[in-house]
Tab-separated table of C-alpha atoms and ligand atoms in Angstrom:
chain	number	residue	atom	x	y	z
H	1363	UNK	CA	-67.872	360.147	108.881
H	1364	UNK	CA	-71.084	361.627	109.423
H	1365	UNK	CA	-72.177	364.105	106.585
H	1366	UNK	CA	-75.040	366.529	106.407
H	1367	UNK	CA	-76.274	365.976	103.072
H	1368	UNK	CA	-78.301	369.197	101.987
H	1369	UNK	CA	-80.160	368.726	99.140
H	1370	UNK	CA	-80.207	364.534	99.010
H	1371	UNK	CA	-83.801	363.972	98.180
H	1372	UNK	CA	-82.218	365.463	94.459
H	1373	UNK	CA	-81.013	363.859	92.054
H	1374	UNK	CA	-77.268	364.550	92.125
H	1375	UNK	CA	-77.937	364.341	95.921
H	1376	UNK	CA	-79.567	361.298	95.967
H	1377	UNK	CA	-77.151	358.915	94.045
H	1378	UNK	CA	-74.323	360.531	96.458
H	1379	UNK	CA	-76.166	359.128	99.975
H	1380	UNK	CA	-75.504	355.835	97.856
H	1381	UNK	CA	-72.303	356.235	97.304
H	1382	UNK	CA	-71.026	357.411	101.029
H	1383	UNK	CA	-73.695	354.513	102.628
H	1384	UNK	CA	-71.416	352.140	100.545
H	1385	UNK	CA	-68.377	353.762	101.120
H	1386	UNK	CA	-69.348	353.492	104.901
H	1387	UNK	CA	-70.541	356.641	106.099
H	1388	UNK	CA	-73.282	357.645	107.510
H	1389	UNK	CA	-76.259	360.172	106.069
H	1390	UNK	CA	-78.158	363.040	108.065
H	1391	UNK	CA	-80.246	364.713	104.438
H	1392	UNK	CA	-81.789	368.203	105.143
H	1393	UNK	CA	-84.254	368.743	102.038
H	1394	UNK	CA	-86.677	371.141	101.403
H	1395	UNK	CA	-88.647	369.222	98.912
H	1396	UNK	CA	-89.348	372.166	96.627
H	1397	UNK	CA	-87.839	369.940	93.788
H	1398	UNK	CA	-88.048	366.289	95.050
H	1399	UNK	CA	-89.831	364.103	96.998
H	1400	UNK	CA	-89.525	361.518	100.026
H	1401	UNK	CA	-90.156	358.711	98.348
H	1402	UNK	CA	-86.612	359.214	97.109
H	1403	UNK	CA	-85.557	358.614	100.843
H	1404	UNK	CA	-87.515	355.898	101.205
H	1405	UNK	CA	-85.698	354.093	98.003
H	1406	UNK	CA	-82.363	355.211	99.014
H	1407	UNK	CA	-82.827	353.295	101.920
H	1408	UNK	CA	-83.877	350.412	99.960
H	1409	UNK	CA	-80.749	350.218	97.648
H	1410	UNK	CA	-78.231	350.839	100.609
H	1411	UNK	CA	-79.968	348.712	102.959
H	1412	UNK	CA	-79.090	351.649	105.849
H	1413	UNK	CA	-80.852	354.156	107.944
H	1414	UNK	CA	-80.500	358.187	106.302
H	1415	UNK	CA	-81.997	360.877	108.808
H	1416	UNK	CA	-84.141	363.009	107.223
H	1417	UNK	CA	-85.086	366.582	108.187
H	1418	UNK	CA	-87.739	368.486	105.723
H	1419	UNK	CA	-86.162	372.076	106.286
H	1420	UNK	CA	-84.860	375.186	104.618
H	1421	UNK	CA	-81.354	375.719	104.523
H	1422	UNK	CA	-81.720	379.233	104.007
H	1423	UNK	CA	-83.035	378.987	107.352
H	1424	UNK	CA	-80.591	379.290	109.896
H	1425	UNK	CA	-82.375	378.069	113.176
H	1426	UNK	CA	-83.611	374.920	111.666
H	1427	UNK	CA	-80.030	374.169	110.263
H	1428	UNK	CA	-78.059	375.472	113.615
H	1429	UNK	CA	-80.934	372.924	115.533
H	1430	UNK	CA	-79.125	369.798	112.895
H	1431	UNK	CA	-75.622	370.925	113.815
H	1432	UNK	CA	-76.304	371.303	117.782
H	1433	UNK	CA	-78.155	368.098	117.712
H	1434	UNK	CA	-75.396	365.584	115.542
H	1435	UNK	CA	-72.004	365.606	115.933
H	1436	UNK	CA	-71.558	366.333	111.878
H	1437	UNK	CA	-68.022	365.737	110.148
H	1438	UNK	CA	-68.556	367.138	107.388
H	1439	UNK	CA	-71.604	368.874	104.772
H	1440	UNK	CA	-72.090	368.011	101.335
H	1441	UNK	CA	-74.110	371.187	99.908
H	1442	UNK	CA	-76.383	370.207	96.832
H	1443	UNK	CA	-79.147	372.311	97.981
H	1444	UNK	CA	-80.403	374.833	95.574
H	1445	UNK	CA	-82.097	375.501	92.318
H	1446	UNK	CA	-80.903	374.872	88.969
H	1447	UNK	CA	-82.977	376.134	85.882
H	1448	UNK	CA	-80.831	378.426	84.133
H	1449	UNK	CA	-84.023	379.498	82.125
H	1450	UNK	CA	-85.652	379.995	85.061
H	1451	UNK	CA	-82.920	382.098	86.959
H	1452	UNK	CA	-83.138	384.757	84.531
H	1453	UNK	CA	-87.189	385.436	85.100
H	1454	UNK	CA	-86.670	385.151	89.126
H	1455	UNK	CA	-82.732	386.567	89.533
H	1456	UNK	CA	-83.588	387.316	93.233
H	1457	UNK	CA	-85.087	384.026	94.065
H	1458	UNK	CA	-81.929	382.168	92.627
H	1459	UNK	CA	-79.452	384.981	93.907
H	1460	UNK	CA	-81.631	384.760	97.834
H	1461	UNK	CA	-81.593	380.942	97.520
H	1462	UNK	CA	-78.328	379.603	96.660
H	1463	UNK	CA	-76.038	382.038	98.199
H	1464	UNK	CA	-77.978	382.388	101.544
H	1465	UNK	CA	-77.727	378.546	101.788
H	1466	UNK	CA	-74.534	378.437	101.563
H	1467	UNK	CA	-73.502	381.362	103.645
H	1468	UNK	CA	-75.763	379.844	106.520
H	1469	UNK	CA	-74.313	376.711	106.122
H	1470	UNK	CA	-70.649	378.105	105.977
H	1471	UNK	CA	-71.877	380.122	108.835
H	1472	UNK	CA	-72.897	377.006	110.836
H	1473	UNK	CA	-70.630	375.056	110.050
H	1474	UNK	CA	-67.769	377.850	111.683
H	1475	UNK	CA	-69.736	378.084	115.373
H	1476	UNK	CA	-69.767	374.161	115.189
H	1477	UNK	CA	-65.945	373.983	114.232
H	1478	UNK	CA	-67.415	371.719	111.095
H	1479	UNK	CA	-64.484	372.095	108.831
H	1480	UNK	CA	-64.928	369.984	105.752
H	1481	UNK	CA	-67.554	371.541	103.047
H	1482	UNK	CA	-67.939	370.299	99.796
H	1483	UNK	CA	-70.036	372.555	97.402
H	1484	UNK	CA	-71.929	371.511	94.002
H	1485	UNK	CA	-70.654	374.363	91.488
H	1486	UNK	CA	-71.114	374.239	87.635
H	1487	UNK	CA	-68.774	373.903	84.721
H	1488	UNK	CA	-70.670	377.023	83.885
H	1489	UNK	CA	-68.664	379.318	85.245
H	1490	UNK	CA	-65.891	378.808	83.104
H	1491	UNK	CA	-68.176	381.003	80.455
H	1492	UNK	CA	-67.024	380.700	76.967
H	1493	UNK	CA	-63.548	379.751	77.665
H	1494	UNK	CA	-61.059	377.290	75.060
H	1495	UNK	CA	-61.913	373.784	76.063
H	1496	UNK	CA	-60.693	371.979	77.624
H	1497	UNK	CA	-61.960	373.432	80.285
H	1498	UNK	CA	-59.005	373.566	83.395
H	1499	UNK	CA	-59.873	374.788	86.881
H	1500	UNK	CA	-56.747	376.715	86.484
H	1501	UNK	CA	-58.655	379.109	84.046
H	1502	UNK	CA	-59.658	382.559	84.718
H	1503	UNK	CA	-63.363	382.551	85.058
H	1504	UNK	CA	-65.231	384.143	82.252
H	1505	UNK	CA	-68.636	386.084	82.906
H	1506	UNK	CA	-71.579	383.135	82.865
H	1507	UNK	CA	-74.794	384.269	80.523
H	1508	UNK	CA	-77.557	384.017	83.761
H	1509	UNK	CA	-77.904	384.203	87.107
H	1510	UNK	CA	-77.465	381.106	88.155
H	1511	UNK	CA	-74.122	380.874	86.667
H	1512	UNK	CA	-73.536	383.917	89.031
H	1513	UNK	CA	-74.694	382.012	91.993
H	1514	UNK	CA	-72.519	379.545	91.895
H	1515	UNK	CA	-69.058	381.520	90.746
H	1516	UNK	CA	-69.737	383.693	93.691
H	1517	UNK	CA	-70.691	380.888	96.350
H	1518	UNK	CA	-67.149	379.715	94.724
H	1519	UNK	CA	-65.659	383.138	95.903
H	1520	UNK	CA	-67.254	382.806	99.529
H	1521	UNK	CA	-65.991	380.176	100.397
H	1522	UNK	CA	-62.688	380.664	99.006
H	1523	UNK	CA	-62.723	383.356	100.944
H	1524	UNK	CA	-63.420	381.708	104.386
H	1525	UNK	CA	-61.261	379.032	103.640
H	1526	UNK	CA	-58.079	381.875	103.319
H	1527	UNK	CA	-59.465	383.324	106.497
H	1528	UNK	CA	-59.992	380.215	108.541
H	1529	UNK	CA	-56.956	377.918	107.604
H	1530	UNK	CA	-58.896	375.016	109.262
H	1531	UNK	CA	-61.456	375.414	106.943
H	1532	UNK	CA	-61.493	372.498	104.104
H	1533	UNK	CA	-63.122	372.795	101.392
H	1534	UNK	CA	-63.940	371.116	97.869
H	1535	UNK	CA	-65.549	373.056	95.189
H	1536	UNK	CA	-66.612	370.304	92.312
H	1537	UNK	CA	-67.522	371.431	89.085
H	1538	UNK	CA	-69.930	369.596	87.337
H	1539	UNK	CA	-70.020	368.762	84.018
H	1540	UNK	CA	-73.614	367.043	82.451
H	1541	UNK	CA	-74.550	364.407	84.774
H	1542	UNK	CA	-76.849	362.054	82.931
H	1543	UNK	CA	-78.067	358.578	83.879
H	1544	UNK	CA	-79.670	357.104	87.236
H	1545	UNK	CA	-78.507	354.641	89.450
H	1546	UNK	CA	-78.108	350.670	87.791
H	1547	UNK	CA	-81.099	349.839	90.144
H	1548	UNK	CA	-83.659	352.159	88.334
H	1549	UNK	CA	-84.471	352.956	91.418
H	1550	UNK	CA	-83.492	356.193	91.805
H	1551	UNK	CA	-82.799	359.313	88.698
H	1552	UNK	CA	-83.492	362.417	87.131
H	1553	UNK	CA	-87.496	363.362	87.496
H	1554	UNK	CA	-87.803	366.577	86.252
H	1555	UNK	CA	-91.259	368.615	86.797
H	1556	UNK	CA	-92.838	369.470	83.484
H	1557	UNK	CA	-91.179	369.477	80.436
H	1558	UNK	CA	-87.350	368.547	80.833
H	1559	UNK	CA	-84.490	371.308	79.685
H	1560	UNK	CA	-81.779	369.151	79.917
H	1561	UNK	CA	-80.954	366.524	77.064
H	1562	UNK	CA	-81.010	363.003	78.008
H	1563	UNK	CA	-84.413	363.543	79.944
H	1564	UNK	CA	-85.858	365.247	77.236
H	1565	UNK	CA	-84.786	362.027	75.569
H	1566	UNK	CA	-86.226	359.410	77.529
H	1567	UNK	CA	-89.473	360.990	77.519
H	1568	UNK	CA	-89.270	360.954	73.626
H	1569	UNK	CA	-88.363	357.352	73.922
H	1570	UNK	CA	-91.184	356.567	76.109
H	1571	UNK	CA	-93.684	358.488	73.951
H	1572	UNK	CA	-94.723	361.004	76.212
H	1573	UNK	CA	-92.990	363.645	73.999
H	1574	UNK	CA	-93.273	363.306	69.865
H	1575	UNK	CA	-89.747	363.905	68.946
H	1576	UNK	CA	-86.496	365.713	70.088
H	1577	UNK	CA	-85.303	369.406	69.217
H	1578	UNK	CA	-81.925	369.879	68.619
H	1579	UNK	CA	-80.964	373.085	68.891
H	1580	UNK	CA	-78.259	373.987	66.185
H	1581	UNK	CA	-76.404	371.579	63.485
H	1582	UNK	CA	-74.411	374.960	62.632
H	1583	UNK	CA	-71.372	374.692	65.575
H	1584	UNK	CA	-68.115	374.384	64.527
H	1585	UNK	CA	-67.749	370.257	66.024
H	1586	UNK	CA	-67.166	367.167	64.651
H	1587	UNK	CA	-71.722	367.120	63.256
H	1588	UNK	CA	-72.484	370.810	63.842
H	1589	UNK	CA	-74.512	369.901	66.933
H	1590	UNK	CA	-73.355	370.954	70.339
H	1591	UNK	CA	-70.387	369.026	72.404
H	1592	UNK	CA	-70.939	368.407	76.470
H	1593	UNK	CA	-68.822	366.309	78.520
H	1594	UNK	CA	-71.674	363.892	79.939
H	1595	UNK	CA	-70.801	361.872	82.848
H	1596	UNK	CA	-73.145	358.997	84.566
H	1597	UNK	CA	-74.578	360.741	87.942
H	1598	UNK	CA	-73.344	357.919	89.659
H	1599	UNK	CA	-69.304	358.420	88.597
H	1600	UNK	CA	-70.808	362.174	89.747
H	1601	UNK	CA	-71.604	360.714	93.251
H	1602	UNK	CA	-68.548	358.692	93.804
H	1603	UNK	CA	-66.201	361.744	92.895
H	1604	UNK	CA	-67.728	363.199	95.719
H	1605	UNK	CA	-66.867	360.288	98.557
H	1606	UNK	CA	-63.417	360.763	96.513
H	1607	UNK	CA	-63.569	364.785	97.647
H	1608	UNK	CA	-64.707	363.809	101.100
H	1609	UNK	CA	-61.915	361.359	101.997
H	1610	UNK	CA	-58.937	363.237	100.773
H	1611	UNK	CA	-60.178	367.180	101.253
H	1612	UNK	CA	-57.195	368.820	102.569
H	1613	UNK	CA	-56.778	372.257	104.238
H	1614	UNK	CA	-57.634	375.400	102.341
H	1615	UNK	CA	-60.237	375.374	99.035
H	1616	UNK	CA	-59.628	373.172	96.272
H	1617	UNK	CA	-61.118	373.322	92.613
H	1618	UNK	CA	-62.096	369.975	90.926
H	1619	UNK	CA	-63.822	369.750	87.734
H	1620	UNK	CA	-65.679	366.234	87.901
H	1621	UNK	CA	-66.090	365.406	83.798
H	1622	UNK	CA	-64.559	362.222	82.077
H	1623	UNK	CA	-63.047	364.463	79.703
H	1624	UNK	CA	-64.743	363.691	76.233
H	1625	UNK	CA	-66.517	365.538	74.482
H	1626	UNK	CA	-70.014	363.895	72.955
H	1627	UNK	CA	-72.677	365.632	70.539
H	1628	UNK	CA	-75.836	365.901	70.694
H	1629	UNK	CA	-76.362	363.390	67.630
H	1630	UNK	CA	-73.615	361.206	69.080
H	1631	UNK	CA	-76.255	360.923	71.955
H	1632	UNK	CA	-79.543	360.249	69.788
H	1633	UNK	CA	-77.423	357.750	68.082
H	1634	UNK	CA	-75.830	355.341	71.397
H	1635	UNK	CA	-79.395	355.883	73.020
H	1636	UNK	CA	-81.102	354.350	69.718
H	1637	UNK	CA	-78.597	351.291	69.299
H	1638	UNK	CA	-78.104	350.612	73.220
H	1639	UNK	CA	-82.054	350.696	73.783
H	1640	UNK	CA	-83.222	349.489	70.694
H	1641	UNK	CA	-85.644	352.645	70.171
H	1642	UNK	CA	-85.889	354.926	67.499
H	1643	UNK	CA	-85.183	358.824	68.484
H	1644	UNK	CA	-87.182	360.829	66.338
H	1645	UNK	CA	-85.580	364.304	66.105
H	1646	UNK	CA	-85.800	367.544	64.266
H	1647	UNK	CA	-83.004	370.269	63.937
H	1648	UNK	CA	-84.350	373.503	64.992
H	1649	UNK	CA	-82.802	376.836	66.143
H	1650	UNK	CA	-79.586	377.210	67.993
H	1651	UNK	CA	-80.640	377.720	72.122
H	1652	UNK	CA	-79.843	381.568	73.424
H	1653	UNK	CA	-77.215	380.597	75.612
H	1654	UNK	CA	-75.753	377.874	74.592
H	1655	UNK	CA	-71.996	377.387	73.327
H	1656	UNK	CA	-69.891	375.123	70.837
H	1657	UNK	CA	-68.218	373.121	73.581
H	1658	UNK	CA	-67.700	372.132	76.720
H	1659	UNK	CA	-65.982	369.265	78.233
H	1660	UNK	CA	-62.930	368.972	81.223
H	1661	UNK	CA	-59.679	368.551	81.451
H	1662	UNK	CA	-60.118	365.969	84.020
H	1663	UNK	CA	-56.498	365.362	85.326
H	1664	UNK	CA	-56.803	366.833	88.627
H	1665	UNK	CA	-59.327	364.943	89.896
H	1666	UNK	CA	-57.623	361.703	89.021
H	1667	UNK	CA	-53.869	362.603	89.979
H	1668	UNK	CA	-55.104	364.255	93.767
H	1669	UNK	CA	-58.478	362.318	94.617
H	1670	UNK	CA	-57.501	358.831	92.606
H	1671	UNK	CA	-60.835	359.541	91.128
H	1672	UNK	CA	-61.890	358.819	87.630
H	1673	UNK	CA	-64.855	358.419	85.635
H	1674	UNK	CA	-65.940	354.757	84.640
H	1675	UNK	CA	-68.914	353.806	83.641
H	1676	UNK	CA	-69.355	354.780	79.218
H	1677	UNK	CA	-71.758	356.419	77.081
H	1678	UNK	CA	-73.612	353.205	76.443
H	1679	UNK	CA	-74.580	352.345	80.500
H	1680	UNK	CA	-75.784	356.022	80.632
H	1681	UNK	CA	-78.630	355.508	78.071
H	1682	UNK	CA	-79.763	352.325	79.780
H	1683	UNK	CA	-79.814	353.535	82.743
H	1684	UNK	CA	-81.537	356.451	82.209
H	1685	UNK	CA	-83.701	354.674	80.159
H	1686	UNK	CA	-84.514	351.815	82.599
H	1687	UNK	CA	-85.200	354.856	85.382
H	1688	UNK	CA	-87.789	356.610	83.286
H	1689	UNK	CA	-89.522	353.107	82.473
H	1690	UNK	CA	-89.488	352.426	86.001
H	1691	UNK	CA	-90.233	355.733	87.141
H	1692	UNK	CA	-94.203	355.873	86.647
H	1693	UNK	CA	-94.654	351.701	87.787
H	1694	UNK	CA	-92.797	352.296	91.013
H	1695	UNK	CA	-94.640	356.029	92.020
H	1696	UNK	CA	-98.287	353.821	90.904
H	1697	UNK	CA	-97.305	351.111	93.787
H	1698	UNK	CA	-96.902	352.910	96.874
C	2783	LIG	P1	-82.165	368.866	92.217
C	2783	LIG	O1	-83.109	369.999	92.025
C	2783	LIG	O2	-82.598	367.515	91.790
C	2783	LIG	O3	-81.722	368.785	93.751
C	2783	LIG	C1	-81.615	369.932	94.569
C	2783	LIG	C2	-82.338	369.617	95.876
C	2783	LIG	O4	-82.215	370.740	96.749
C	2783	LIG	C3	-83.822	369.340	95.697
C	2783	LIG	O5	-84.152	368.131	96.359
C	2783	LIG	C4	-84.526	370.552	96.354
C	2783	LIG	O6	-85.744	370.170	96.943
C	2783	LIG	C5	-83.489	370.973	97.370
C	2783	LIG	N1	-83.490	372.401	97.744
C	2783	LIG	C6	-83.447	373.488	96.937
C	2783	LIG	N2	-83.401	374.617	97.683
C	2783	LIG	C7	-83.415	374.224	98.984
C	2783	LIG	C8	-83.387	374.925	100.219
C	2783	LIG	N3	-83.321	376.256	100.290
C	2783	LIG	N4	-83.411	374.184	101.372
C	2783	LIG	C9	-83.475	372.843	101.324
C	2783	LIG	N5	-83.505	372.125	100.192
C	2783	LIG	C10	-83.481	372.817	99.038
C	2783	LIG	O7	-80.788	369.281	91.496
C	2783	LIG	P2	-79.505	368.409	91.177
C	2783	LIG	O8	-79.435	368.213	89.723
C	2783	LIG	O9	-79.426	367.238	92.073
C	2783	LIG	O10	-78.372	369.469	91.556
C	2783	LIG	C11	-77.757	369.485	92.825
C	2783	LIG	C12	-76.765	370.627	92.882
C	2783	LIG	O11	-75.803	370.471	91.837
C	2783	LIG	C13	-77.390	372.008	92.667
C	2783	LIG	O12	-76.726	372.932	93.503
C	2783	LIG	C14	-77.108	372.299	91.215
C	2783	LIG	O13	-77.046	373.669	90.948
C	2783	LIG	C15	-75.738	371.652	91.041
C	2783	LIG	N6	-75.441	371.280	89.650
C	2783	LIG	C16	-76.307	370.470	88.971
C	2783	LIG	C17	-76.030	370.128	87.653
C	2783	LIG	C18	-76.978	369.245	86.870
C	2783	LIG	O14	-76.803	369.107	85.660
C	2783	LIG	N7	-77.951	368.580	87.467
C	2783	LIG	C19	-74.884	370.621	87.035
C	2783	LIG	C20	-74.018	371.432	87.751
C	2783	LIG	C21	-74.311	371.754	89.078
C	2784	LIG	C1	-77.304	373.268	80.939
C	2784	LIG	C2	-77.120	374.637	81.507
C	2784	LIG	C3	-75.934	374.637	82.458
C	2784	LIG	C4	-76.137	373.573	83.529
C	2784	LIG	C5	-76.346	372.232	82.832
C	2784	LIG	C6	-76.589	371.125	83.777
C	2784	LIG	C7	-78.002	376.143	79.787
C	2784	LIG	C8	-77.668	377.202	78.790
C	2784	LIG	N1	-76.951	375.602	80.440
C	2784	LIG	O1	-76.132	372.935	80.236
C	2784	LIG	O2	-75.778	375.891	83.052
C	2784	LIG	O3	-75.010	373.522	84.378
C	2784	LIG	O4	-77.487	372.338	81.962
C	2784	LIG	O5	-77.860	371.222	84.356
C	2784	LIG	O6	-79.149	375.814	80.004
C	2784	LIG	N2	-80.107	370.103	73.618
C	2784	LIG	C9	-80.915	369.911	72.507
C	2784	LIG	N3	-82.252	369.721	72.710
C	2784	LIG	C10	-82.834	369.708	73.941
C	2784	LIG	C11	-81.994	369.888	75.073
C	2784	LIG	C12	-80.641	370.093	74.878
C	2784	LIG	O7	-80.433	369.927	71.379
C	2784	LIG	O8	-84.051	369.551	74.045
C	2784	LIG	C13	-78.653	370.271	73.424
C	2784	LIG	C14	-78.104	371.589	73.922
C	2784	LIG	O9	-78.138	372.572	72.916
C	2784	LIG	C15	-76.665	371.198	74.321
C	2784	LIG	C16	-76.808	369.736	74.776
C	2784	LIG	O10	-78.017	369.258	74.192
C	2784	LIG	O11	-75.817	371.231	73.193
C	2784	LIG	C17	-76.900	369.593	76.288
C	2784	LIG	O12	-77.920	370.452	76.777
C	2784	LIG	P1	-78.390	370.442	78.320
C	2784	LIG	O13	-78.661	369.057	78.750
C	2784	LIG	O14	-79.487	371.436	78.456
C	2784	LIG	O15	-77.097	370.926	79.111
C	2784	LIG	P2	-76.171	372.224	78.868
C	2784	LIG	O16	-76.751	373.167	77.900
C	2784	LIG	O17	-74.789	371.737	78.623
């Protein structure tokens, strides 16, 4: 097939043009840049050994995406495109609420004039709120904490929405659970700008010295250390769940949380980083995060019984491959 990638200079973005150039398809990527950068293109090329079209464009902007669609005859759009700082979201509400929904209503837009009728869409296990883990995508969705939360159950609801209007209309909504980890090349990972939010990059950095030790926020949770429990899954396992999505999406929308289903601490993390890199973790417990909640991890049956998809790759292989990426990182931006 021939996908529209939006959003596959990213990092979730990026390890899934891997996946579908292995799996055989081919890659058109519309990116922005605002959070990534060509190189990225350049090195998925690299690993794949194939050609990925590249068009640096808005996809809020509905010329430049309708001038994609009329130009390639598209089977399908993979929508990563958007941003992603929860922190963030709640300073700027209308940047996050203008950016991720317009995307995805001009895409869904699009994508009906063309008669483009499969979509797959990045949401979050986020919207499931505070809800009993596991976390099924049977659940009633609880009320998310910040805007970009919001963004993503209501880009769920649009496109529900056009799928019950337009039964040709196909489309997978994946909800993500912690991607951590980079592809086993080191080519290509997580590069956050600034100080990193998220856990495992936060991590690395500590491990590489850039960053004196690690903050964990809370050892008072009720889990198995009193530090919090996420369902972290390798970004590549991410990727592959979504060529899984692509090749069996069926009429109508479809819910898929993509988790491995086991739950991991935050100390359970420090401690398979430490023994499968060899470094020491220094860390300090400090206050609990605003925001933040006991648990979450998936029920990840559906996934495997309809898409034959399942997560693979352990704990272990996502600490050294995050950690080869961020040793990598610096050497391979130095050379070009
Ligand atoms: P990322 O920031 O690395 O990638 C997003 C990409 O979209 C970037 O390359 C950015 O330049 C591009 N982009 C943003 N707005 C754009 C626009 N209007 N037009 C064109 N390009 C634009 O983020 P990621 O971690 O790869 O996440 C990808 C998607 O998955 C996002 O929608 C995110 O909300 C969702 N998601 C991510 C996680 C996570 O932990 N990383 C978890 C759940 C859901
Ligand atoms: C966060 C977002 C979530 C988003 C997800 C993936 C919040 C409140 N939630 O989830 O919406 O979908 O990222 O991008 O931001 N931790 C530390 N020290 C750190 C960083 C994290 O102890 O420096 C802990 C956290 O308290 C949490 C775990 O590590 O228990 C994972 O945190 P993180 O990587 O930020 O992901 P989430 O909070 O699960």
């Amino acid at each position: 097939m021939n996908i529209l990638v939006t959003g596959g200079a990213g990092y979730i973005g990026s390890h899934t043009c891997v996946a579908l150039l292995e799996a055989g398809h081919s890659v058109i990527v519309a990116d922005n840049l605002s959070n990534s950068k060509i190189e990225t293109i350049h090195r998925i090329k690299e690993i794949s050994n194939k050609d990925v079209l590249f068009y640096q464009i808005d996809v809020t902007d509905e010329q430049a995406v309708e001038a994609i669609f009329a130009k390639h005859a598209l089977d399908g759009v993979i929508h990563f495109a958007g941003f992603k700082a929860v922190g963030e979201s709640v300073e700027r509400p209308l940047h996050y609420y203008y950016n991720n929904l317009v995307s995805t209503m001009v895409l869904a837009k699009v994508c009906q004039h063309y008669g483009v009728h499969r979509f797959v869409f990045s949401s979050s296990a986020t919207v499931y709120g505070e809800n009993e883990v596991p976390f099924k995508e049977s659940m009633e969705l609880l009320p998310t904490t910040n805007p970009y939360g919001e963004t993503k159950a209501m880009s769920e609801r649009i496109l529900m929405d056009i799928a019950h209007a337009n039964p040709k209309f196909s489309v997978a909504l994946l909800r993500y659970f912690n991607p951590v980890g980079a592809h086993e090349s080191g080519f290509i990972g997580e590069a956050p700008n600034g100080i990193p939010n998220n856990l495992m990059p936060f991590v690395t950095k500590v491990a590489k010295g850039e960053l004196d030790k690690l903050r964990i926020f809370g050892d008072d949770y009720n889990t198995v250390d009193g530090t919090g429990v996420r369902d972290y899954i390798h970004v590549m396992d991410l990727a592959e769940g979504h060529v899984a999505a692509l090749d069996h999406l069926d009429e109508g929308a479809h819910i898929y949380n993509l988790g491995t289903g086991e739950g991991t601490s935050v100390l359970q993390i420090v401690k398979t980083f430490e023994e499968a890199n060899g470094i020491e973790i220094p860390y300090e417990i400090v206050d609990r995060r605003p925001g933040d909640i006991a648990y979450c991890y998936a029920d990840a049956s559906k996934a495997q019984k309809a898409l034959g998809w399942t997560a693979k790759r352990d704990l272990k292989a996502m600490c050294t491959d995050a950690w080869r990426f961020e040793k990598q990182y610096q050497a391979l931006v130095d050379m070009k």
